[in-house]
CSV table of C-alpha atoms in Angstrom, one decimal:
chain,number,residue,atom,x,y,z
M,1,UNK,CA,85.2,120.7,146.8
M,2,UNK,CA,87.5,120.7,149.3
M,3,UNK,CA,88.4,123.3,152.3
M,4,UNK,CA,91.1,122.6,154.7
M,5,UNK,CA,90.7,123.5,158.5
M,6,UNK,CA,93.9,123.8,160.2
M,7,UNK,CA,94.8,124.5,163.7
M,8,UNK,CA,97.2,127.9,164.4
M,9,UNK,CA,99.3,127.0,167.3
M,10,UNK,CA,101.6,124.4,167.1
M,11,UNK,CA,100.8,123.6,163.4
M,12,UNK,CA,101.8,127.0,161.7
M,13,UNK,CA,103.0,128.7,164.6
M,14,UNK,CA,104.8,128.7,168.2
M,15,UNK,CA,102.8,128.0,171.1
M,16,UNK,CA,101.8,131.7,172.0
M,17,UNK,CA,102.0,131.2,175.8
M,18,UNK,CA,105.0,129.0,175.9
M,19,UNK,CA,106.9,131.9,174.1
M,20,UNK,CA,105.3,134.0,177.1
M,21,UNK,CA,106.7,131.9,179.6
M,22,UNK,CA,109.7,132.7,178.1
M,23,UNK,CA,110.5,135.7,177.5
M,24,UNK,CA,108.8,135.9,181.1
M,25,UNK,CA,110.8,133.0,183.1
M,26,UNK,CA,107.3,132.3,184.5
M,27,UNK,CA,107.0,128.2,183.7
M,28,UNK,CA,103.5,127.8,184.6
M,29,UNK,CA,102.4,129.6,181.7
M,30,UNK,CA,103.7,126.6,179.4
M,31,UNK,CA,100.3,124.9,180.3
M,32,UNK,CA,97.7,124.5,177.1
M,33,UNK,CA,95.4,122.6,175.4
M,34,UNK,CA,97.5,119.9,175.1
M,35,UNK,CA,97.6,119.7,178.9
M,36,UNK,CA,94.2,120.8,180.1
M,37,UNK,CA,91.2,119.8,177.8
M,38,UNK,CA,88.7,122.3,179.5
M,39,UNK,CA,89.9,125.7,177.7
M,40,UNK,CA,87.7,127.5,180.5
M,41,UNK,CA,89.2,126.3,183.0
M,42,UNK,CA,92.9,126.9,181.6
M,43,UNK,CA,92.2,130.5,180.8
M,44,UNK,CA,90.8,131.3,184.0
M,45,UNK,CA,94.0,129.4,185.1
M,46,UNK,CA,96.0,131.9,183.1
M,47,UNK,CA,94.2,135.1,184.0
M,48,UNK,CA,94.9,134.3,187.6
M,49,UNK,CA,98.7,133.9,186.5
M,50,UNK,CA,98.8,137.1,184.5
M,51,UNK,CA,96.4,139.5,187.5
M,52,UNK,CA,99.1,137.8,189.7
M,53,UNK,CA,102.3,139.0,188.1
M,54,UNK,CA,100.8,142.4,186.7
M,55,UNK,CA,100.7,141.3,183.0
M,56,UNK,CA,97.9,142.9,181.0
M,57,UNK,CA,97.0,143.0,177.0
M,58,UNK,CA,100.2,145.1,176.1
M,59,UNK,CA,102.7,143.3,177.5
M,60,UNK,CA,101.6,139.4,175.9
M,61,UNK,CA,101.6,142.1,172.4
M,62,UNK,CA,105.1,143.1,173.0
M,63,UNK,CA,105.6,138.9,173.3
M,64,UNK,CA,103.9,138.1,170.5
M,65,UNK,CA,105.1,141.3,168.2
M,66,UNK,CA,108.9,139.6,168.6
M,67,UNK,CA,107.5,135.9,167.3
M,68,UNK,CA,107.5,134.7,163.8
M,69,UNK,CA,105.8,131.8,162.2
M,70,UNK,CA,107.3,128.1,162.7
M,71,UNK,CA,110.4,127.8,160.3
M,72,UNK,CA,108.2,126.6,156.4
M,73,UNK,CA,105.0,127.4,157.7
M,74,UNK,CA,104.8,130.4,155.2
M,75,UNK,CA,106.0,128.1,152.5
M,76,UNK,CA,103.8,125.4,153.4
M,77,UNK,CA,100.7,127.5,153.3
M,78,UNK,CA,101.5,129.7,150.6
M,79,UNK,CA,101.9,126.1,148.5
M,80,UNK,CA,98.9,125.0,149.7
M,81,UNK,CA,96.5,128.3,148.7
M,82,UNK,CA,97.7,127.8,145.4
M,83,UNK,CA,95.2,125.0,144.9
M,84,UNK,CA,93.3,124.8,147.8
M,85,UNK,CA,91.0,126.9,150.0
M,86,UNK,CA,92.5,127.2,153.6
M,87,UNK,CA,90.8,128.5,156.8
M,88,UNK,CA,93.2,128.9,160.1
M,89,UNK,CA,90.7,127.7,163.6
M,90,UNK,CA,92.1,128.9,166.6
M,91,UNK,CA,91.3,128.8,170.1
M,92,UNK,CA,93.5,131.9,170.3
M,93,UNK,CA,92.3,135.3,170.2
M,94,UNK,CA,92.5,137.9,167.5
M,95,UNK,CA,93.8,140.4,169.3
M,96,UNK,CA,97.0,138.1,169.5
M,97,UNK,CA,96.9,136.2,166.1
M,98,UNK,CA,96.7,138.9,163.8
M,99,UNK,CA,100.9,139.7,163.7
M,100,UNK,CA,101.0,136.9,163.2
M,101,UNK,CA,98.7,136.2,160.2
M,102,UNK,CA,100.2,138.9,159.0
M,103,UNK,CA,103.4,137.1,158.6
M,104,UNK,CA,101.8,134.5,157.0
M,105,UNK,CA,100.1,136.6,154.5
M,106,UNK,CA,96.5,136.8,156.1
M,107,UNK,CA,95.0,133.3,156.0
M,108,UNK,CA,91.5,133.3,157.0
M,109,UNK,CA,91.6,133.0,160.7
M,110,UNK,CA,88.4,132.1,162.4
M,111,UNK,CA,89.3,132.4,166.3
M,112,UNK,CA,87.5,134.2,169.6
M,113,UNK,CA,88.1,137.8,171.1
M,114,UNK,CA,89.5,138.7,174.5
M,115,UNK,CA,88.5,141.9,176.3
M,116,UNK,CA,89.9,144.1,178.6
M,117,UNK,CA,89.4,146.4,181.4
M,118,UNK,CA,89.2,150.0,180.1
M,119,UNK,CA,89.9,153.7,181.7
M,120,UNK,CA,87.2,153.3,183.8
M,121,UNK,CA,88.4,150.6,185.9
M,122,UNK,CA,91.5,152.4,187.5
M,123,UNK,CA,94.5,150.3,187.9
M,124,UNK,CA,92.8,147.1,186.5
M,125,UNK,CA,93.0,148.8,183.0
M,126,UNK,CA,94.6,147.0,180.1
M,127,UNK,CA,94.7,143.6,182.4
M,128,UNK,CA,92.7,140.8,180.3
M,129,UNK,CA,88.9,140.8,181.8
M,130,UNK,CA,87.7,137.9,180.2
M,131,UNK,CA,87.1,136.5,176.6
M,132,UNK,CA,84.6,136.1,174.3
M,133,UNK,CA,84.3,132.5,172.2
M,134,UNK,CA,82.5,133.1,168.8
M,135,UNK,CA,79.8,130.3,170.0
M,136,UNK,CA,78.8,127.7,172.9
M,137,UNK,CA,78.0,125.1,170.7
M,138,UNK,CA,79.3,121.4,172.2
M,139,UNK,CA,82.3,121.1,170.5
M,140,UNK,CA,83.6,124.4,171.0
M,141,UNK,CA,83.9,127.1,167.8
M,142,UNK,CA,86.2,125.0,165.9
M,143,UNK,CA,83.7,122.1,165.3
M,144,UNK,CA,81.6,124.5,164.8
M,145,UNK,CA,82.8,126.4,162.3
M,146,UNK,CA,84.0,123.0,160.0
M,147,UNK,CA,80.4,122.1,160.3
M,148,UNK,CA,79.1,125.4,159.3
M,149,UNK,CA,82.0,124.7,156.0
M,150,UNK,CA,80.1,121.3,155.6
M,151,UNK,CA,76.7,122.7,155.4
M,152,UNK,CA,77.7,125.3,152.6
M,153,UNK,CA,79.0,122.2,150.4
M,154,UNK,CA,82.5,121.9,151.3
M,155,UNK,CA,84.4,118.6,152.3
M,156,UNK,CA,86.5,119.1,155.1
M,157,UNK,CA,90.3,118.2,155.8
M,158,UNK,CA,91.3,118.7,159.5
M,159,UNK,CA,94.6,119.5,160.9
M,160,UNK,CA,95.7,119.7,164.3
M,161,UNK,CA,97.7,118.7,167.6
M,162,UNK,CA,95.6,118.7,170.5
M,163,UNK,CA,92.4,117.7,172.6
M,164,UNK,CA,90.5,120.4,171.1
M,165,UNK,CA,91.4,119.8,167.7
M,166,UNK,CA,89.8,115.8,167.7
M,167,UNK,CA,86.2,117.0,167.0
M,168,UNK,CA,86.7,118.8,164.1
M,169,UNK,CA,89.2,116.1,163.1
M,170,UNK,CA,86.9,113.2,163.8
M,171,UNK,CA,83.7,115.4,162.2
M,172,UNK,CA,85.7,115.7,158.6
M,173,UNK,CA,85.9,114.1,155.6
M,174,UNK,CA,89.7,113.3,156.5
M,175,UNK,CA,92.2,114.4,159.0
M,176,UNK,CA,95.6,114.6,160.5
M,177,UNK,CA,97.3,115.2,163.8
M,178,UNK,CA,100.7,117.1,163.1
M,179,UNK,CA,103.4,117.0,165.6
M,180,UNK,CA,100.9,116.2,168.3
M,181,UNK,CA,102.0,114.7,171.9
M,182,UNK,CA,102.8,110.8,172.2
M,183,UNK,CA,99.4,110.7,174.8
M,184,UNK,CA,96.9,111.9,171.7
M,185,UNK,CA,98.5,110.1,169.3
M,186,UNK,CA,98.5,106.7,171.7
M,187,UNK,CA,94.8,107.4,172.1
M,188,UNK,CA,93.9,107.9,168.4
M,189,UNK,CA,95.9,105.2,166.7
M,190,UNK,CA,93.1,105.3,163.9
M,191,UNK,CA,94.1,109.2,163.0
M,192,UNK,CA,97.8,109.3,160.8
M,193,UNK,CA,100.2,111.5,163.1
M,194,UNK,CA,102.5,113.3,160.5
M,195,UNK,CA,105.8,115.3,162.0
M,196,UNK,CA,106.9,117.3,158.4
M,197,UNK,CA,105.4,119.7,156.2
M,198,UNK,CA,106.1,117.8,153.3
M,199,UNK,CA,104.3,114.9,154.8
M,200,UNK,CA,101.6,116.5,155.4
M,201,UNK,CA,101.5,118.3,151.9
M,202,UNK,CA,101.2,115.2,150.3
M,203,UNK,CA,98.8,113.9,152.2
M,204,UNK,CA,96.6,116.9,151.1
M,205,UNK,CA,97.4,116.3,147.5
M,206,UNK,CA,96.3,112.9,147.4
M,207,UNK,CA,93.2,114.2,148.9
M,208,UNK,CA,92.3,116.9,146.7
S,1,UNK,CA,82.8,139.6,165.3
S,2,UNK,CA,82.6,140.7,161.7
S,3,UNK,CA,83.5,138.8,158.8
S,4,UNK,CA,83.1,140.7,155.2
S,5,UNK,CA,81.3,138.8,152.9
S,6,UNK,CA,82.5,139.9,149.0
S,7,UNK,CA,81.7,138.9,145.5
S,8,UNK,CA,84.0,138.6,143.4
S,9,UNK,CA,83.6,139.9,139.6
S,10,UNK,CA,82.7,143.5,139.9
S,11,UNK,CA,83.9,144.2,143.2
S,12,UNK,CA,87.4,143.3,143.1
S,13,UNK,CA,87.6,142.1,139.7
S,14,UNK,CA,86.6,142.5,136.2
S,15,UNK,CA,83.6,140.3,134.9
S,16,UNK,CA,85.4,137.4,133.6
S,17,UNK,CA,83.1,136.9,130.3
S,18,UNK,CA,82.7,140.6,129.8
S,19,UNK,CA,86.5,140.2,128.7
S,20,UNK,CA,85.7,137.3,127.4
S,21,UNK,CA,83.5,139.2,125.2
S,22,UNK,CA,85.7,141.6,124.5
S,23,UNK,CA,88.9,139.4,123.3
S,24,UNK,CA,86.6,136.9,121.3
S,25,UNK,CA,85.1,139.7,119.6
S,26,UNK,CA,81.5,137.7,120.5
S,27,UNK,CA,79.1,140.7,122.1
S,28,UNK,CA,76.7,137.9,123.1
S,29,UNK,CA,79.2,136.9,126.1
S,30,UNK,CA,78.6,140.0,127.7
S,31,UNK,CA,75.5,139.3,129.0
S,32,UNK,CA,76.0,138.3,133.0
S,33,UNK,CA,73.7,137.7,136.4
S,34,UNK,CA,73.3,141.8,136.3
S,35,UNK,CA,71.3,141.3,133.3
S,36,UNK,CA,70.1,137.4,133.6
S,37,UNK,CA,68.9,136.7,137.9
S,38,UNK,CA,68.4,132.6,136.8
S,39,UNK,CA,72.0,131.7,137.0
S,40,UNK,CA,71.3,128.4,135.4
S,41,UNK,CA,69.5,129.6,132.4
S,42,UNK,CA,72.5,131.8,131.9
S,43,UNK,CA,74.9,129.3,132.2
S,44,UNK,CA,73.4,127.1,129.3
S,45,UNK,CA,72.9,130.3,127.1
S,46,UNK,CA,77.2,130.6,127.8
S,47,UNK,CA,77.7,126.8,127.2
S,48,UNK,CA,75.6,127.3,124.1
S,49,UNK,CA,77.7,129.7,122.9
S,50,UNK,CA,80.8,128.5,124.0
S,51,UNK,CA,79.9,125.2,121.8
S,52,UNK,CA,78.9,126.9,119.0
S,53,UNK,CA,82.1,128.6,118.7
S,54,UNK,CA,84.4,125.9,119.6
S,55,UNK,CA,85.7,127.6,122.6
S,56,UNK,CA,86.6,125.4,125.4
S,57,UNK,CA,88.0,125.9,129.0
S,58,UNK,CA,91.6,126.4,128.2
S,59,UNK,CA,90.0,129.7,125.8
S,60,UNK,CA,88.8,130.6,128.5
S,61,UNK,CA,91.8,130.4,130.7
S,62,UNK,CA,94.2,131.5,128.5
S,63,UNK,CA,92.0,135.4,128.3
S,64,UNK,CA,91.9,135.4,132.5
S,65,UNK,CA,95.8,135.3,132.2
S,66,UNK,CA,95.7,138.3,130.6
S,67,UNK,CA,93.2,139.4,133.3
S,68,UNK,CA,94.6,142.1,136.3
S,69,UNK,CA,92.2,142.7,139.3
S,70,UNK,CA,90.6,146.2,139.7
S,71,UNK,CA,93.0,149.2,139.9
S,72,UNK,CA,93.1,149.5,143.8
S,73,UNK,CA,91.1,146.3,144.5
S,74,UNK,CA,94.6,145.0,146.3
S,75,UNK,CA,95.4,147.4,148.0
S,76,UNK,CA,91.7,147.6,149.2
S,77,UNK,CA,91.7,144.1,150.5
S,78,UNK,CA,95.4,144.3,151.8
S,79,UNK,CA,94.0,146.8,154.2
S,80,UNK,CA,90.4,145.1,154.8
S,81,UNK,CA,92.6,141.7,155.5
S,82,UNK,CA,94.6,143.6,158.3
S,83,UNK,CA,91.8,144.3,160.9
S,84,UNK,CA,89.1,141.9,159.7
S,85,UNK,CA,88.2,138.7,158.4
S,86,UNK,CA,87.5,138.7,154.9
S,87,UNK,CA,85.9,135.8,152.4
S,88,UNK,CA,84.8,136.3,148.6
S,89,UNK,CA,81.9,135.1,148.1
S,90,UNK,CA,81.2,134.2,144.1
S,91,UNK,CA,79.1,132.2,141.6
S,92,UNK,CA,82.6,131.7,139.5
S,93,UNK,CA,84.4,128.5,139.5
S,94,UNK,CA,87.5,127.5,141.0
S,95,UNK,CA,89.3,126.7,137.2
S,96,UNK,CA,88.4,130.5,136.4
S,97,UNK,CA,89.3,132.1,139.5
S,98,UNK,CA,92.5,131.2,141.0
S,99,UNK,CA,95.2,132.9,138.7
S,100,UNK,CA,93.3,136.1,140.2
S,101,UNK,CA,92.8,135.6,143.6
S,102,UNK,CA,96.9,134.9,142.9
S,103,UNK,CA,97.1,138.4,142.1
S,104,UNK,CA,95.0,139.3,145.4
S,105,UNK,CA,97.1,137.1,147.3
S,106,UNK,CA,95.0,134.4,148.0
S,107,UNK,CA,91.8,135.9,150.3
S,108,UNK,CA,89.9,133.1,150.8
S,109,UNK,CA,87.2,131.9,148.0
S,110,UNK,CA,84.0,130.3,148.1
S,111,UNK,CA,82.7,129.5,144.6
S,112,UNK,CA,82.1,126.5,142.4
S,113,UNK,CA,83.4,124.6,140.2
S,114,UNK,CA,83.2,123.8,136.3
S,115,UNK,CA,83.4,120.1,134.6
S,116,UNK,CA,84.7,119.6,131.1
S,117,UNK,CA,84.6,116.6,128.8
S,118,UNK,CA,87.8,114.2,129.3
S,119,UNK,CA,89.6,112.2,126.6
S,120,UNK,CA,86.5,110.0,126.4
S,121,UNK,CA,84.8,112.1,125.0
S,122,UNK,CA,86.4,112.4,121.3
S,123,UNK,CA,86.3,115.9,119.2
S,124,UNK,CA,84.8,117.2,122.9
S,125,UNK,CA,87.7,117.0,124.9
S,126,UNK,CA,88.5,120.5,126.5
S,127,UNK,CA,84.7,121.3,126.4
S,128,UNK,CA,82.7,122.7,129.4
S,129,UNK,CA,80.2,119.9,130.1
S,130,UNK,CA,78.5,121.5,132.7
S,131,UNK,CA,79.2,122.9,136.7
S,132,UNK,CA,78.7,121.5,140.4
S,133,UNK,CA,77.4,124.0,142.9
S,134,UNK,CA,78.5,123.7,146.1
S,135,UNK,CA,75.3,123.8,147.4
S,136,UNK,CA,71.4,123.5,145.9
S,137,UNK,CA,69.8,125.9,148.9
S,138,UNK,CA,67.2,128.0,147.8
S,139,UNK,CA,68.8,131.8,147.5
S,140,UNK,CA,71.8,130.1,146.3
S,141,UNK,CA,76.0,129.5,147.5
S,142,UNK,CA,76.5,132.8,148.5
S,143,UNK,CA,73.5,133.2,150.9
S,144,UNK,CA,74.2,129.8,152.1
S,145,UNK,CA,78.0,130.6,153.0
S,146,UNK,CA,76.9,134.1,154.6
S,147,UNK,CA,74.2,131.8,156.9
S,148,UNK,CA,77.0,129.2,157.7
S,149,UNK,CA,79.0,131.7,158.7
S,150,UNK,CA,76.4,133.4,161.2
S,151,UNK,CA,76.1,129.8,162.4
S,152,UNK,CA,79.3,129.7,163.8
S,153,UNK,CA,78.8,133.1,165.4
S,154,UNK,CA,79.9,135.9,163.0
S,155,UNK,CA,77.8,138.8,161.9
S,156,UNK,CA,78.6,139.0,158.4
S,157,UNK,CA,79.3,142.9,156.3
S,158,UNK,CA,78.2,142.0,152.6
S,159,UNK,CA,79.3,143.2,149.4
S,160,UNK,CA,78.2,143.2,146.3
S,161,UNK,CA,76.4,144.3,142.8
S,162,UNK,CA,74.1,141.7,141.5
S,163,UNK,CA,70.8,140.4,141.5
S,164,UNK,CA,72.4,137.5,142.7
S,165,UNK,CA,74.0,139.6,145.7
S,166,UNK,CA,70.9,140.6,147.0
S,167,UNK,CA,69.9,137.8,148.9
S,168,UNK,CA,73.1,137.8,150.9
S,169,UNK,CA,73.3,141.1,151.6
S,170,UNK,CA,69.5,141.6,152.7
S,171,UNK,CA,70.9,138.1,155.2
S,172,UNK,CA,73.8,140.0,156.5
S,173,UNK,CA,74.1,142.5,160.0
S,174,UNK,CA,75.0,145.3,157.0
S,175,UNK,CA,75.6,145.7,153.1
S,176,UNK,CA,76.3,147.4,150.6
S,177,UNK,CA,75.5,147.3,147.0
S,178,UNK,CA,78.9,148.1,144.6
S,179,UNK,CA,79.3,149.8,141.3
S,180,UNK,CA,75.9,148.4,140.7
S,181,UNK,CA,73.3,148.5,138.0
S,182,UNK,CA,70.7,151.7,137.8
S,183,UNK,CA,68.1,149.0,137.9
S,184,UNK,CA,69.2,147.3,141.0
S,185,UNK,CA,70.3,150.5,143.0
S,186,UNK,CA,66.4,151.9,142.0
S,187,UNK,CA,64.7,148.7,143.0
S,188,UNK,CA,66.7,148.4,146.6
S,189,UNK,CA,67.0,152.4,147.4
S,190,UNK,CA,67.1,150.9,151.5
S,191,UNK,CA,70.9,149.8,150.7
S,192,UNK,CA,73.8,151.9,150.5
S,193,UNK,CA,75.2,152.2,146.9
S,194,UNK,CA,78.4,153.0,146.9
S,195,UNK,CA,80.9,153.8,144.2
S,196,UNK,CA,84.6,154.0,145.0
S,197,UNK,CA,86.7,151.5,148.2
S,198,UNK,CA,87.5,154.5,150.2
S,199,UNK,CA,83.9,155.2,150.8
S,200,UNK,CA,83.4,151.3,150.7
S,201,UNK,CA,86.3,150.8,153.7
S,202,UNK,CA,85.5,153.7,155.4
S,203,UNK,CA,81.9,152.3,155.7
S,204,UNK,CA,83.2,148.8,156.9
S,205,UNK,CA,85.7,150.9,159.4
S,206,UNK,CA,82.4,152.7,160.8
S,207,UNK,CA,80.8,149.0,161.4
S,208,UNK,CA,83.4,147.0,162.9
């Protein structure tokens, strides 16, 4: 039996912090993990940006409350649940994702927490304090959790775009990149690169 | 971070061959993992009587059509699905299931999956020939799907109403036995029995 693992950003929806960057003219936030491999190090890399410009939980909510899924991405996965059991692993937090699952009809989204300053910390209040990954495991939570799939009798199918989708890629039964950069898919010439939907739909069904 | 762990039949919908029963007019299909804990010996009493009927899988599909989820068991996991993760957790198969999760929009579904005899196999085509767990672990799929989950660093809520159920629930951070038996209530009185989803979700609400 087959489960497929897909990646959130970039595969079913926008780039969360490049629509921030946007709407907030401030370029550096375009940097993500398919720029900087070490997630710790780009979030700490972000916090600093956002402390530094004033930006706290609310105002990345207002962002994200005006995005919608990329254009088919509903259609894609709607198709897809029909015949075949989909979980969504993010890097992102849930305090961000969930408008957006919502658009898509609540997928199963396995993804981290962030926290935040509270009352008690005067001024710093509602500015991001720090996150919370679901585990430490080498890897990081999304090999995790398709290894976790595995050992509960499930083949996995692996979609994603960037350095921190590979593991789980490279740990399933099969796996795609999707609309990943020209430097991944240079350095994985053994992993098909599909660019469409419907490419990648029937790539699925002649999985499953 | 929580992710509710639900069976299916009884909780959010009917007991497939309870109906079965019913439309067939065959009591003897009533009997289920309430009344039988050894799944397998269950199984082959069903396949027994499935065989000496001439009832195959497409029988059996054609009564789940006419199958709708619980009256409220939507609405209840539309509301679950917007502030927490949620995955059923069943001893069903796929070939039964699906048209209902359809109706319940597609939560995510961990269950198994039935075999029936091809064209091969003469006057048995259409037959159920048997059914491939997911997984042979002692305490069965469901407890093994709540423990992969903890792997990759959820607590897990679960649900259910069966002897089957137990071993899940008693594996989980909490739980809850649903609409359950007198018998299984009296033999667990540590777990919260609880009859209706407003005092299920507000119990979940109090958790997470």
């Amino acid at each position: 039996m087959y489960i497929v693992c897909m990646d959130m950003e970039g595969i079913v929806t926008p780039e969360i912090w490049i629509e921030f960057a946007e709407k907030t003219g401030i370029p550096e936030f375009t940097r993500t993990t398919r720029d900087e491999p070490d997630y710790d190090v780009l979030m700490k890399y972000r916090m600093d940006l956002l402390d530094k410009h004033g930006y706290g939980l609310k105002e990345i909510q207002d962002v994200i409350a005006t995005m919608e899924p990329l254009p088919g991405a509903k259609e894609f996965l709607d198709e897809l649940r029909s015949f075949c059991q989909v979980v969504i692993l993010s890097d992102t937090f849930t305090q961000f994702a969930m408008p957006l699952m919502e658009k898509l009809g609540y997928p199963t989204l396995m993804c981290n927490e962030i926290t935040v300053f509270d009352e008690s910390c005067g001024e710093k209040e509602g500015m991001i304090s720090g996150y919370k990954l679901r585990t430490n495991e080498e890897g990081g939570t999304k090999l995790s959790a398709v290894r976790a799939l595995q050992s509960t009798g499930y083949d996995t199918i692996a979609i994603g775009d960037s350095f921190n989708d590979l593991a789980m890629i490279r740990a399933s039964k099969s796996g795609f990149l999707f609309r990943s950069t020209e430097e991944i898919i240079a350095a994985n010439p053994d992993l098909p690169a599909l660019e469409t939907y419907e490419e990648l739909m029937a790539a699925i069904k002649a999985i499953v």
